[in-house]
Each structure stands twice: as structure tokens, then as C-alpha cells.
XYZ file of C-alpha atoms in Angstrom:
654
model
C 38.313 42.063 -17.584
C 37.306 40.967 -14.102
C 38.263 37.522 -12.800
C 36.204 36.296 -9.876
C 38.465 35.616 -6.859
C 38.730 31.923 -6.070
C 38.239 32.350 -2.351
C 34.636 33.547 -2.662
C 32.297 31.182 -0.842
C 29.056 30.555 -2.745
C 29.490 28.356 -5.788
C 27.032 25.959 -7.365
C 29.529 23.287 -8.610
C 30.780 21.918 -5.236
C 27.223 21.178 -4.058
C 25.539 20.545 -7.389
C 24.812 16.853 -6.736
C 23.057 17.737 -3.477
C 21.168 20.551 -5.229
C 19.935 18.135 -7.901
C 19.091 15.556 -5.200
C 16.868 18.117 -3.467
C 13.442 19.517 -4.329
C 13.496 21.039 -7.824
C 12.054 24.228 -6.324
C 15.293 24.773 -4.396
C 17.112 25.190 -7.710
C 14.441 27.648 -8.817
C 14.893 29.635 -5.595
C 18.676 29.742 -5.993
C 18.295 31.196 -9.478
C 15.709 33.700 -8.263
C 18.086 34.799 -5.515
C 20.992 35.190 -7.931
C 18.813 37.242 -10.282
C 17.767 39.502 -7.414
C 21.421 40.141 -6.463
C 22.493 40.695 -10.064
C 19.685 43.197 -10.681
C 20.328 44.731 -7.237
C 16.637 44.412 -6.413
C 17.651 43.135 -2.975
C 20.806 43.308 -0.923
C 22.798 40.100 -0.691
C 22.149 38.214 2.510
C 24.887 35.710 1.730
C 28.407 36.607 2.810
C 30.915 37.236 0.008
C 28.310 37.333 -2.784
C 28.725 40.410 -4.934
C 26.698 41.111 -8.072
C 29.641 40.018 -10.246
C 30.033 36.749 -8.384
C 26.296 36.163 -8.501
C 26.376 36.922 -12.236
C 28.883 34.124 -12.852
C 26.749 31.588 -10.966
C 23.643 32.824 -12.785
C 25.455 32.529 -16.117
C 26.350 28.940 -15.173
C 22.674 28.277 -14.377
C 21.631 29.513 -17.818
C 24.440 27.574 -19.498
C 23.500 24.185 -17.999
C 19.761 24.724 -17.383
C 20.072 24.726 -13.572
C 16.825 26.041 -12.056
C 15.925 27.832 -15.279
C 15.538 26.983 -18.989
C 18.890 26.715 -20.771
C 19.714 30.033 -22.438
C 23.232 30.497 -23.882
C 22.482 34.040 -25.044
C 21.535 35.104 -21.512
C 24.660 33.463 -20.115
C 26.869 35.330 -22.626
C 25.034 38.581 -21.896
C 25.788 38.306 -18.170
C 29.445 37.504 -18.752
C 29.841 40.486 -21.046
C 27.841 42.848 -18.837
C 30.039 42.157 -15.824
C 33.250 41.842 -17.854
C 33.722 38.274 -16.691
C 36.191 35.907 -18.297
C 34.398 33.278 -20.362
C 36.997 30.809 -19.151
C 35.562 31.150 -15.634
C 32.273 29.746 -16.897
C 34.037 26.879 -18.650
C 36.043 26.209 -15.482
C 32.771 26.007 -13.495
C 31.362 23.481 -15.958
C 34.615 21.515 -15.912
C 34.671 21.499 -12.111
C 31.254 19.841 -12.158
C 32.714 17.043 -14.268
C 35.812 16.774 -12.081
C 34.052 16.859 -8.725
C 30.853 14.897 -9.296
C 32.312 11.423 -8.740
C 33.868 12.557 -5.472
C 30.468 13.709 -4.216
C 29.020 10.344 -5.194
C 31.657 8.347 -3.344
C 31.716 10.430 -0.165
C 28.941 10.561 2.440
C 27.858 14.156 2.892
C 26.847 15.466 6.306
C 23.228 15.639 5.110
C 23.185 11.968 4.094
C 24.836 10.890 7.329
C 22.309 12.819 9.414
C 19.470 11.311 7.379
C 20.713 7.751 7.965
C 21.048 8.440 11.692
C 17.436 9.584 11.853
C 18.196 13.229 12.691
C 16.772 14.352 9.345
C 13.659 12.681 8.007
C 13.872 11.245 4.503
C 11.586 13.031 2.059
C 9.668 11.044 -0.510
C 9.639 13.785 -3.146
C 7.107 12.193 -5.547
C 4.691 11.778 -2.630
C 5.513 15.322 -1.466
C 4.726 16.708 -4.939
C 1.567 14.662 -5.182
C 0.300 15.948 -1.850
C 0.758 19.523 -3.104
C -0.538 18.779 -6.618
C 2.880 19.533 -8.113
C 3.471 16.274 -10.001
C 2.825 17.687 -13.466
C 4.981 20.731 -12.796
C 7.735 18.545 -11.368
C 7.616 16.186 -14.370
C 7.843 19.109 -16.822
C 10.733 20.615 -14.864
C 12.694 17.349 -14.686
C 12.221 16.659 -18.401
C 13.635 20.111 -19.199
C 16.603 19.630 -16.862
C 17.272 16.163 -18.287
C 17.494 17.527 -21.838
C 19.837 20.319 -20.762
C 22.061 17.980 -18.727
C 22.188 15.474 -21.570
C 23.273 18.218 -23.984
C 26.013 19.609 -21.722
C 27.324 16.541 -19.870
C 26.175 13.552 -21.936
C 24.036 10.462 -21.313
C 26.553 8.747 -19.036
C 27.010 11.645 -16.626
C 25.913 11.070 -13.027
C 23.739 14.190 -12.949
C 21.854 13.041 -16.040
C 21.284 9.610 -14.483
C 20.214 11.152 -11.169
C 17.611 13.338 -12.861
C 16.444 10.443 -15.029
C 15.944 8.257 -11.942
C 13.994 11.043 -10.209
C 11.770 11.372 -13.281
C 11.141 7.619 -13.195
C 9.903 7.893 -9.613
C 7.658 10.851 -10.409
C 6.084 8.971 -13.328
C 5.693 5.811 -11.215
C 3.838 7.761 -8.532
C 1.201 8.523 -11.178
C 0.714 4.792 -11.853
C 2.597 4.874 -15.190
C 4.769 1.921 -14.243
C 5.742 0.667 -17.697
C 6.939 4.114 -18.706
C 8.807 4.481 -15.423
C 10.447 1.065 -15.834
C 11.719 1.956 -19.322
C 13.417 5.067 -17.921
C 14.831 3.246 -14.885
C 16.200 0.460 -17.104
C 18.299 3.037 -18.960
C 19.652 4.247 -15.604
C 20.482 0.722 -14.385
C 22.250 -0.323 -17.586
C 24.318 2.870 -17.769
C 25.253 2.775 -14.077
C 26.320 -0.863 -14.381
C 28.576 0.105 -17.277
C 29.997 3.300 -15.751
C 29.914 2.686 -11.981
C 29.704 -1.090 -11.794
C 26.993 -3.449 -10.584
C 28.101 -3.141 -6.957
C 28.043 0.653 -6.715
C 25.458 1.902 -4.150
C 23.798 4.114 -6.774
C 23.422 1.135 -9.129
C 21.942 -1.000 -6.352
C 19.488 1.764 -5.460
C 18.321 1.943 -9.085
C 18.018 -1.853 -9.257
C 15.908 -1.834 -6.083
C 13.556 0.683 -7.678
C 13.404 -1.454 -10.829
C 12.321 -4.413 -8.684
C 9.475 -2.363 -7.208
C 8.323 -1.252 -10.672
C 8.239 -4.886 -11.807
C 6.311 -5.739 -8.650
C 3.664 -3.072 -9.244
C 3.074 -4.544 -12.705
C 2.493 -8.023 -11.266
C 5.792 -9.480 -12.536
C 6.523 -10.917 -9.135
C 9.084 -13.570 -10.016
C 11.277 -11.066 -11.853
C 10.872 -8.546 -9.055
C 11.785 -11.069 -6.385
C 14.888 -12.274 -8.260
C 16.129 -8.696 -8.643
C 15.353 -7.863 -5.000
C 17.335 -10.903 -3.830
C 20.266 -9.814 -6.020
C 20.179 -6.343 -4.450
C 20.114 -7.800 -0.904
C 23.037 -10.131 -1.600
C 25.138 -7.430 -3.291
C 24.382 -4.836 -0.615
C 25.269 -7.301 2.155
C 28.565 -8.056 0.432
C 29.544 -4.460 -0.394
C 28.023 -2.411 2.444
C 27.596 -5.075 5.114
C 24.598 -6.906 6.528
C 23.963 -4.199 9.137
C 24.178 -1.190 6.821
C 20.914 0.849 6.780
C 20.583 0.542 3.007
C 20.995 -3.233 3.225
C 18.286 -3.386 5.866
C 15.962 -1.322 3.667
C 16.480 -3.771 0.784
C 15.830 -6.739 3.109
C 12.627 -5.015 4.231
C 11.469 -4.667 0.607
C 12.100 -8.373 0.030
C 10.190 -9.266 3.208
C 7.173 -7.301 1.973
C 7.302 -9.168 -1.329
C 7.272 -12.464 0.558
C 4.352 -11.272 2.682
C 2.318 -10.247 -0.346
C 2.955 -13.614 -1.966
C 1.712 -15.441 1.125
C 5.139 -16.700 2.218
C 4.532 -15.472 5.718
C 7.125 -17.542 7.590
C 9.887 -16.255 5.304
C 8.583 -12.715 5.628
C 8.474 -12.969 9.424
C 12.044 -14.273 9.559
C 13.340 -11.354 7.476
C 11.327 -8.751 9.402
C 12.693 -10.013 12.725
C 16.184 -9.955 11.241
C 15.767 -6.313 10.198
C 14.272 -5.311 13.545
C 17.060 -6.886 15.575
C 19.728 -5.132 13.516
C 17.874 -1.829 13.545
C 17.613 -2.026 17.336
C 21.329 -2.753 17.580
C 22.568 -0.205 15.024
C 19.960 2.575 15.085
C 18.214 2.165 18.429
C 14.642 1.576 19.564
C 13.446 5.103 18.764
C 14.862 5.460 15.243
C 12.153 5.973 12.557
C 13.382 2.947 10.565
C 13.056 0.723 13.652
C 9.506 1.892 14.306
C 8.502 1.449 10.652
C 9.912 -2.087 10.794
C 7.877 -2.853 13.930
C 4.716 -1.902 12.045
C 5.574 -4.046 9.011
C 6.342 -6.993 11.284
C 2.962 -6.452 12.947
C 1.375 -6.698 9.470
C 2.969 -10.134 8.997
C 1.785 -11.312 12.416
C -1.725 -10.087 11.614
C -1.799 -12.036 8.340
C -0.696 -15.106 10.295
C -3.710 -14.667 12.571
C -1.520 -13.727 15.554
C -3.665 -10.714 16.343
C -2.723 -10.146 19.961
C 1.019 -10.158 19.163
C 0.391 -7.814 16.222
C -1.580 -5.393 18.383
C 1.065 -5.440 21.123
C 3.805 -4.561 18.636
C 1.706 -1.871 16.941
C 0.842 -0.266 20.296
C 4.528 -0.250 21.259
C 5.426 1.564 18.023
C 2.530 3.999 18.488
C 3.460 4.907 22.070
C 7.119 5.422 21.138
C 6.158 7.649 18.214
C 3.862 9.677 20.462
C 6.628 10.183 23.007
C 9.423 10.951 20.539
C 7.635 12.719 17.693
C 4.354 13.961 19.137
C 0.709 13.092 18.601
C 0.364 14.946 15.271
C 3.511 13.653 13.554
C 2.785 11.670 10.341
C 4.660 8.605 11.660
C 2.599 8.661 14.862
C -0.636 8.872 12.916
C 0.487 6.007 10.680
C 1.192 3.821 13.722
C -2.203 4.737 15.220
C -3.691 3.633 11.928
C -2.011 0.239 12.309
C -3.317 -0.194 15.863
C -6.826 0.555 14.600
C -6.373 -2.160 11.937
C -5.440 -4.781 14.552
C -8.519 -3.904 16.603
C -10.731 -3.896 13.521
C -9.711 -7.407 12.498
C -10.378 -8.661 16.038
C -13.951 -7.385 15.810
C -13.372 -4.572 18.320
C -14.960 -2.160 15.910
C -15.908 0.541 18.418
C -12.257 0.863 19.458
C -11.139 0.803 15.809
C -13.706 3.471 14.910
C -12.589 5.689 17.781
C -8.938 5.540 16.716
C -9.743 5.935 13.011
C -11.803 9.039 13.752
C -8.978 10.514 15.837
C -6.452 9.957 13.047
C -8.842 11.342 10.432
C -9.578 14.539 12.354
C -5.878 15.136 13.048
C -4.935 14.598 9.408
C -7.711 16.932 8.278
C -6.360 19.609 10.609
C -2.650 19.175 9.845
C -2.705 18.060 6.200
C -6.046 19.182 4.801
C -9.203 17.307 3.750
C -7.888 16.193 0.342
C -4.386 15.095 1.340
C -3.636 11.462 0.278
C -3.120 10.401 3.907
C -6.440 11.990 4.887
C -8.149 10.055 2.098
C -6.564 6.820 3.366
C -8.050 7.547 6.799
C -11.474 8.059 5.216
C -11.094 4.689 3.486
C -10.171 2.962 6.752
C -13.103 4.508 8.602
C -15.483 3.470 5.813
C -14.184 -0.101 6.060
C -14.871 -0.163 9.806
C -18.350 1.285 9.256
C -19.050 -1.480 6.707
C -18.140 -4.162 9.237
C -20.236 -2.444 11.912
C -23.218 -2.557 9.573
C -23.245 1.254 9.265
C -23.662 0.795 5.545
C -25.140 4.208 4.703
C -22.237 5.937 6.475
C -19.757 3.654 4.700
C -21.362 4.314 1.313
C -21.359 8.088 1.884
C -17.637 8.110 2.705
C -16.759 5.819 -0.205
C -18.715 7.932 -2.681
C -16.869 11.030 -1.469
C -13.558 9.180 -1.664
C -14.205 7.912 -5.194
C -15.293 11.322 -6.472
C -12.363 13.110 -4.814
C -9.743 10.682 -6.124
C -11.344 10.760 -9.568
C -11.042 14.554 -9.584
C -7.502 14.667 -8.182
C -5.939 11.556 -9.757
C -8.127 10.640 -12.711
C -10.768 7.968 -13.296
C -8.290 5.179 -14.035
C -5.710 5.790 -11.298
C -5.250 2.682 -9.165
C -6.366 4.449 -5.960
C -9.545 5.638 -7.683
C -10.231 2.102 -8.893
C -9.556 0.754 -5.388
C -12.169 3.164 -3.995
C -14.665 2.007 -6.640
C -13.957 -1.620 -5.754
C -14.669 -0.954 -2.067
C -17.830 0.977 -2.938
C -19.033 -1.984 -5.014
C -18.665 -4.273 -1.990
C -20.620 -1.825 0.163
C -23.371 -1.837 -2.479
C -23.322 -5.645 -2.231
C -23.643 -5.549 1.566
C -26.620 -3.193 1.196
C -28.279 -5.574 -1.253
C -27.754 -3.184 -4.197
C -26.495 -6.039 -6.336
C -27.076 -4.489 -9.763
C -25.167 -1.310 -8.816
C -22.415 -3.488 -7.336
C -22.203 -5.544 -10.535
C -22.013 -2.491 -12.796
C -19.246 -0.873 -10.761
C -17.261 -4.121 -10.436
C -17.361 -4.691 -14.195
C -16.046 -1.147 -14.735
C -13.159 -1.736 -12.311
C -12.264 -5.088 -13.910
C -12.212 -3.565 -17.395
C -10.066 -0.614 -16.292
C -7.616 -2.735 -14.295
C -7.386 -5.262 -17.115
C -6.592 -2.497 -19.576
C -4.016 -0.775 -17.355
C -2.426 -3.637 -15.389
C -3.373 -6.670 -17.425
C -6.023 -9.348 -16.926
C -3.634 -11.514 -14.937
C -2.628 -8.836 -12.421
C -3.598 -9.792 -8.832
C -5.618 -6.583 -8.365
C -7.641 -7.378 -11.511
C -8.202 -10.899 -10.204
C -9.322 -9.508 -6.829
C -12.034 -7.505 -8.586
C -13.062 -10.582 -10.581
C -13.395 -12.606 -7.370
C -15.654 -9.917 -5.890
C -17.772 -9.887 -9.051
C -18.168 -13.663 -8.780
C -19.742 -13.277 -5.334
C -22.017 -10.475 -6.567
C -23.206 -12.592 -9.504
C -23.938 -15.390 -7.031
C -26.044 -12.962 -4.973
C -27.983 -12.127 -8.145
C -28.674 -15.818 -8.742
C -26.447 -15.852 -11.834
C -24.732 -18.993 -10.613
C -23.344 -20.179 -13.934
C -21.791 -16.771 -14.699
C -20.439 -16.578 -11.154
C -18.901 -20.032 -11.425
C -17.263 -19.212 -14.792
C -15.676 -15.985 -13.551
C -14.503 -17.524 -10.264
C -12.918 -20.488 -12.060
C -11.222 -18.050 -14.428
C -10.062 -16.018 -11.456
C -8.794 -19.170 -9.724
C -6.765 -20.169 -12.794
C -5.246 -16.686 -12.859
C -4.232 -16.810 -9.192
C -2.736 -20.278 -9.588
C -0.619 -19.006 -12.477
C 0.429 -15.625 -11.066
C 0.689 -16.496 -7.368
C 0.576 -20.158 -6.397
C -2.062 -22.848 -5.756
C -1.590 -22.404 -1.998
C -1.428 -18.593 -1.808
C -4.024 -17.119 0.633
C -5.710 -15.226 -2.226
C -5.970 -18.439 -4.235
C -7.460 -20.228 -1.239
C -9.949 -17.383 -0.697
C -11.128 -17.783 -4.286
C -11.451 -21.563 -3.847
C -13.582 -20.912 -0.746
C -15.723 -18.323 -2.544
C -16.223 -20.712 -5.465
C -17.369 -23.302 -2.931
C -19.964 -20.863 -1.586
C -21.290 -20.076 -5.086
C -21.474 -23.769 -5.998
C -23.259 -24.463 -2.720
C -25.775 -21.657 -3.289
C -26.327 -22.998 -6.791
C -27.194 -26.441 -5.317
C -24.026 -28.127 -6.651
C -23.414 -29.640 -3.245
C -20.869 -32.326 -4.133
C -18.677 -29.857 -6.029
C -19.075 -27.292 -3.261
C -17.953 -29.814 -0.640
C -14.931 -30.756 -2.779
C -13.942 -27.086 -3.084
C -14.267 -26.492 0.660
C -12.252 -29.650 1.378
C -9.519 -28.495 -1.009
C -9.426 -25.046 0.585
C -9.305 -26.574 4.084
C -6.382 -28.912 3.363
C -4.312 -26.101 1.839
C -5.265 -23.530 4.479
C -4.319 -25.837 7.362
C -0.986 -26.474 5.650
C -0.163 -22.857 4.729
C -1.863 -20.790 7.450
C -2.298 -23.366 10.196
C -5.361 -24.994 11.783
C -5.998 -22.062 14.145
C -5.901 -19.273 11.544
C -9.212 -17.362 11.181
C -9.309 -18.045 7.415
C -9.008 -21.768 8.143
C -11.848 -21.540 10.647
C -14.024 -19.699 8.105
C -13.470 -22.554 5.652
C -14.335 -25.155 8.310
C -17.549 -23.280 9.090
C -18.547 -23.061 5.429
C -17.724 -26.745 4.920
C -20.017 -27.556 7.833
C -22.873 -25.739 6.091
C -22.132 -27.606 2.828
C -22.253 -30.942 4.659
C -25.524 -30.007 6.341
C -27.084 -29.042 2.997
C -26.340 -32.589 1.806
C -28.024 -34.094 4.865
C -24.730 -35.119 6.490
C -25.844 -33.693 9.813
C -23.496 -35.510 12.167
C -20.440 -34.600 10.087
C -21.672 -31.018 9.816
C -22.208 -30.737 13.570
C -18.735 -32.116 14.347
C -17.138 -29.705 11.900
C -19.030 -26.690 13.238
C -18.373 -27.611 16.877
C -14.673 -27.830 16.078
C -14.708 -24.402 14.410
C -16.735 -22.832 17.242
C -14.327 -23.981 19.957
C -11.363 -22.591 18.016
C -13.171 -19.311 17.323
C -13.983 -18.842 21.005
C -10.382 -19.536 21.960
C -8.819 -17.332 19.257
C -11.258 -14.442 18.882
C -13.461 -14.692 21.941
C -17.115 -15.711 22.398
C -18.492 -12.364 21.190
C -16.501 -11.889 17.972
C -18.827 -11.636 14.926
C -17.195 -14.640 13.230
C -17.738 -16.688 16.408
C -21.388 -15.711 16.452
C -21.840 -16.545 12.752
C -20.384 -19.991 13.410
C -22.688 -20.455 16.402
C -25.702 -19.409 14.303
C -24.840 -21.920 11.590
C -24.455 -24.640 14.226
C -27.916 -23.716 15.505
C -29.133 -24.244 11.925
C -27.708 -27.761 11.991
C -29.510 -28.450 15.288
C -32.729 -27.293 13.620
C -32.164 -29.602 10.641
C -31.679 -32.511 13.058
C -35.012 -31.753 14.690
C -33.369 -30.496 17.906
C -35.707 -27.521 17.884
C -35.316 -26.342 21.465
C -31.500 -26.350 21.277
C -31.644 -24.527 17.963
C -34.013 -21.817 19.211
C -32.091 -21.243 22.457
C -28.749 -21.056 20.640
C -30.025 -18.737 17.892
C -31.742 -16.509 20.421
C -28.476 -16.088 22.350
C -26.744 -15.156 19.067
C -29.420 -12.556 18.303
C -29.085 -10.997 21.774
C -25.305 -10.708 21.396
C -25.626 -9.237 17.899
C -28.098 -6.645 19.233
C -25.765 -5.697 22.081
C -22.568 -5.639 20.018
C -23.696 -4.475 16.564
C -27.065 -2.903 17.190
C -30.571 -3.876 16.072
C -30.119 -2.589 12.494
C -26.943 -4.470 11.619
C -27.512 -6.958 8.734
C -26.359 -9.891 10.877
C -28.835 -8.928 13.615
C -31.674 -8.508 11.129
C -30.921 -11.804 9.359
C -30.702 -13.701 12.652
C -34.046 -12.248 13.732
C -35.656 -13.274 10.435
C -34.389 -16.857 10.812
C -35.726 -17.019 14.394
C -39.114 -15.715 13.303
C -39.303 -18.265 10.478
C -38.429 -21.058 12.898
C -41.064 -19.985 15.387
C -43.713 -19.849 12.660
C -42.738 -23.271 11.285
C -42.272 -25.045 14.600
C -45.512 -26.994 14.137
C -44.498 -28.281 10.676
C -42.971 -31.646 9.840
C -39.223 -32.175 10.161
C -38.827 -32.121 6.351
C -40.672 -28.812 6.126
C -38.591 -27.432 8.968
C -35.391 -28.389 7.202
C -36.538 -26.519 4.090
C -36.731 -23.253 6.065
C -32.961 -23.165 6.507
C -31.814 -21.318 3.422
C -30.182 -18.087 4.552
C -27.006 -19.227 6.270
C -24.525 -16.686 7.594
C -21.666 -18.076 5.510
C -18.403 -16.138 5.545
C -17.027 -15.162 2.134
C -13.286 -14.574 1.971
């Protein structure tokens, strides 16, 4: 009987935790290599690996289901064929039990290099999704989980590791409830076996918080995220990379909930520590700069956001190269800052560059390529290139439907955007039909109270208003408002946007007093939460001015619109589309007051700027021209008749 010498180098047990932490295909390749050596179909390229030694490792693989389906008969066959001692196999299995906790407690070279930024972290679920391997990966992990459970038990670290990986794979397919159930088993077992303060337990708890978040259970998610931050700070230290990651997750939760000052404070805290510990060129530092820029953008601090995004982009270009995924992501963020400032030509140019590079390096159907298509379509919509936007969004919806399924959240998001493009094109019935489909699907999958479902409901309310279905629009917007107030808060930006949109619908439906009350409510809250200079606040002021004018309160309307216009010009510049919309509405107030010459001169200047900036075919340009023509034709009518011609205001929906 042959006993394998102990000094031979290649053994699965010492590195098994790293093997199970890696891509499942690595385990498959190891088994394929061992089979090739055992069958002598290839010569060993690994030093000290003889067919007998390879046979023992292959027998172990069959015995525990490592990289191959569990097969005890095949394991026994190999041991007998090579006259190996069965105790060697048992010793290998026992060594896995004896050595696994040591591998958990020690930092391997690979993990250290990853934290230092020398090796890029791989998001395996995303990696599998990009290569359409999710189903194969899920099947493989389920098989390995059953084998590991049978051999090592439900409390073994390898079983919990595989279970957690399966949870992430399922979550990446939008099956969050199922993923949470699996992750909960991991968290509870790790707390019992490893303790609540073990890094592995904290990592699982952090993932649990994200799963709760995706399901719209924001309070629970936030409480758990805070617990993870506090525990990680205590155990690992406030400057540890994993602590900073958990702080970053909490900051993003605050940002999404509209608590922008708290989010900004945490993002600055993370950036300062990343700069100190990791350096200015570390990937984590650059990612943090982009997330901080997102907060600044939501606060209306566009120039600061763009400056930070450009800094991250230039550093990525220098360190990683123009085609690196992180560089392209940062270019994407710069395009977003330019888009929101109304510099759509610059945003389009950058979006096109990112899209073409992603097509070349990743392929036309890669998730990141599809995101670029979505961003370009959004810019086209704002530029008034509605046919181009619709074409891209149709392609995006059909592609995601084919790749991800009709009810995947990204597919539904594409449908939601397409519905809004239909609305902008005046295809209100098509927009309504698609919006209803999205609401029903999101309600079924996420729940009627989920913020994404409420977003779709808010959009449908505007579409119903466009169709003249004012009562239906009012009902759905009030229902949406109640949902936001319950799930988010009465002063959350999304809640305020719905209040503003309800004001517009009430105003269009000639419920002027109620419309004014809604706009006043939105204004008070927006000035408090976002500040008096925030673009959303200015939009509300502009819409309130129109509501006042429609009630004949011309002096109040003019004062309100003048105030908004001055702030727009200071914040966004005199040629930003929102500035021009405000100026056009002010011209409408002049017209209502009988100040015809001022109104015509002001509206004509708006039309000329729209033509130069957006082109003659943009909806804003066309609508402005129609108003001017109507004014010219009615200039010989009475003041009352003139006032009745002002019906198509360029109000800004949120």
C-alpha cells in the first residue's frame, strides 16, 4: 500500500477556503487538471505532482464534492487503483476541519493585496451575470452546498461561505426575499459559532442590510447598517478599509432617504480616511470621490460635484488607462454633472465616448454597455431628440427583457423611462399603458409601498393629467403621496416632488386654490430641506408663480417669478433650459397684465435662445413659437381675451 509523502506540495486542504472564495470555475479547472494527470492524458506541469498524488486530491474532490458532483464510489475506485491508504483521505478531510478556522482568522497575501488596491476586488455575481453564467453558477453552488452540508455540517465555515455566495447570486437576479432568507441563516449561525463581532459575521450582516434596503425596508436596513459600522469601528478600528466600506454603505442609505447633510458628512469622513490610509490613487478613494459628488449634485452644488468627478476621472485615466471600467464609470459621472447643468452637448459627447468604448471592450449587450445606452437616451430626451431617445429605449427594453426577463427590475426601469419618452412625444395613451404595466409588475414583485413602485405611480399621475383625466390623476398622486410619507418622510425630496406634481395636476384641472396650497407646502419644505437656492426649490417657486397668475394674482406672481429667475441665472446661468422656462412664464405674466410689448420682447428672446441651444425642433422651442404666434394674432383683442390665450405654460414637473 502506498502512502503519499507528506512533503509533496500541491494539496487542496491548506488553500480550500481561498478556493471556495474564488470563482467556482477555478474548482472545476483544478479537478479537470487532476483528472488529466491521473489519466496521464497530459504531463504534470506542477512540481511534485505525480499521478498517485493527484489521485488522492481527486479522490478528496469526489468525496466532498469539490469542483465535481460528490461521488463516493469514484473516490474509493481511485484509492484502490493507486493503492492509497484510505486513512490519507480521512486525514485530508480532517485537516480541512482543523485548518479552516486558522484561514478565517489570518489575512492571506491575496486578501492583503486586495485591500491595498494591488488586486481589484471581483464582484462575482456581476461577473457571472455579464457572461450569462448566473444560472450555471446557482446550480453549481447549490450542489456544493448540499455536499458540504453532508460532509462538514450546517455550522461549518465552508458551508456558510457557500451559502452566503449563493445568497448574493440570487440577489443579483432580483430575488431579494429568497436571498434574505438564505443570508439570515448565515448571520444567525455565524453569530452563534463565531460571535457577533467576527469580521465574517459583520460582512454577512452588511449584506443583510442591503437586501432589506432593496426590498424597501429602509428603517430595518439603516438600523442594521449602523450596528455594523459601530461594531466594525470597535473591533477593526475606524480607519480599517472594511469599516470605511460599511460607513460608505450607510452614507448611501442616508443619501437615498434625502438626508443629504448626514450623507455628505459621512462621505467626507470616508474620503479623508481613505486619502490618509490608502492614498489618493487607490480605487476605494476614487469610488468615494464619485459617491461624494453624487451627494453634492443632489444638494444642487453642481460645480463642486463636477470638479470632484473630473478629478476622479483624470486620476483614473492616468493610473488605470482610458478603457479601464473604473475610468469609464468616472467619465459617466462627469457626463451626469454636465447633463444636470443643461450642458447637454458636452454630456452627449462624453456619453457617446463611454458607450463606444464599452461596446468595444465589453460587447454590445454587457450590463455596463446597456447603462451607457440608458444614459445617452436620457440626454437625448432632454435635448428634445425624442425619436433617438425612443429608439435607444426600445432597444434597451427589448434587450433586457431577453437577457433578464420581463419582470427584472432593470427591464422595468427601462420601460418606465420609455413611458416618459412617450409622454414627452405626446404619445399619452402608449405612455399610460406602459406605466400601468410597470406599476402592476413592481407592485407584485416589490410591493405597492416600495419607492420604485411609487415613482411609477407619480409618473402615471402626470400622464393622466396630460390626458385630461384630472380626477384619476389626483387620486393616484394623493395615493402616491401617502405612500411616500409613510415609507420615506413628509420632507423627503421624492415626497416633495410628488406634492409639486400634484400641484401641477390640480392647477391644470382648474383647482387653483388647492394647487396654490400644494405649491406653498412644497416650497416651505423644499426651502427647509434643500435650501432656497436648490434647483428643485426654484422649480417650485416658478410653478407657484404660474398658479398665482392663473388666479389673477399678477403682482404676487411677478414677484415670485422674478425671484426665481434671478436665482436661476445665478445658479445655472442665463441660458440653462430651466432659466429660460422661468423667463417664458414671467413673459406670460407680463402678457396677462397687459404689458404686451415687454411680454413679446421677452418671449422672443427666449425663443431665439431655445433655437440656438436646443434647435428649432425641440419641444420647448416649438411651444414657445406657438405661444408667440398666438400672442401676435391676438394682440388686437381685449385684455380679457388676451389673458385667455395663456394656457400652455412651460411648467416644470419634478
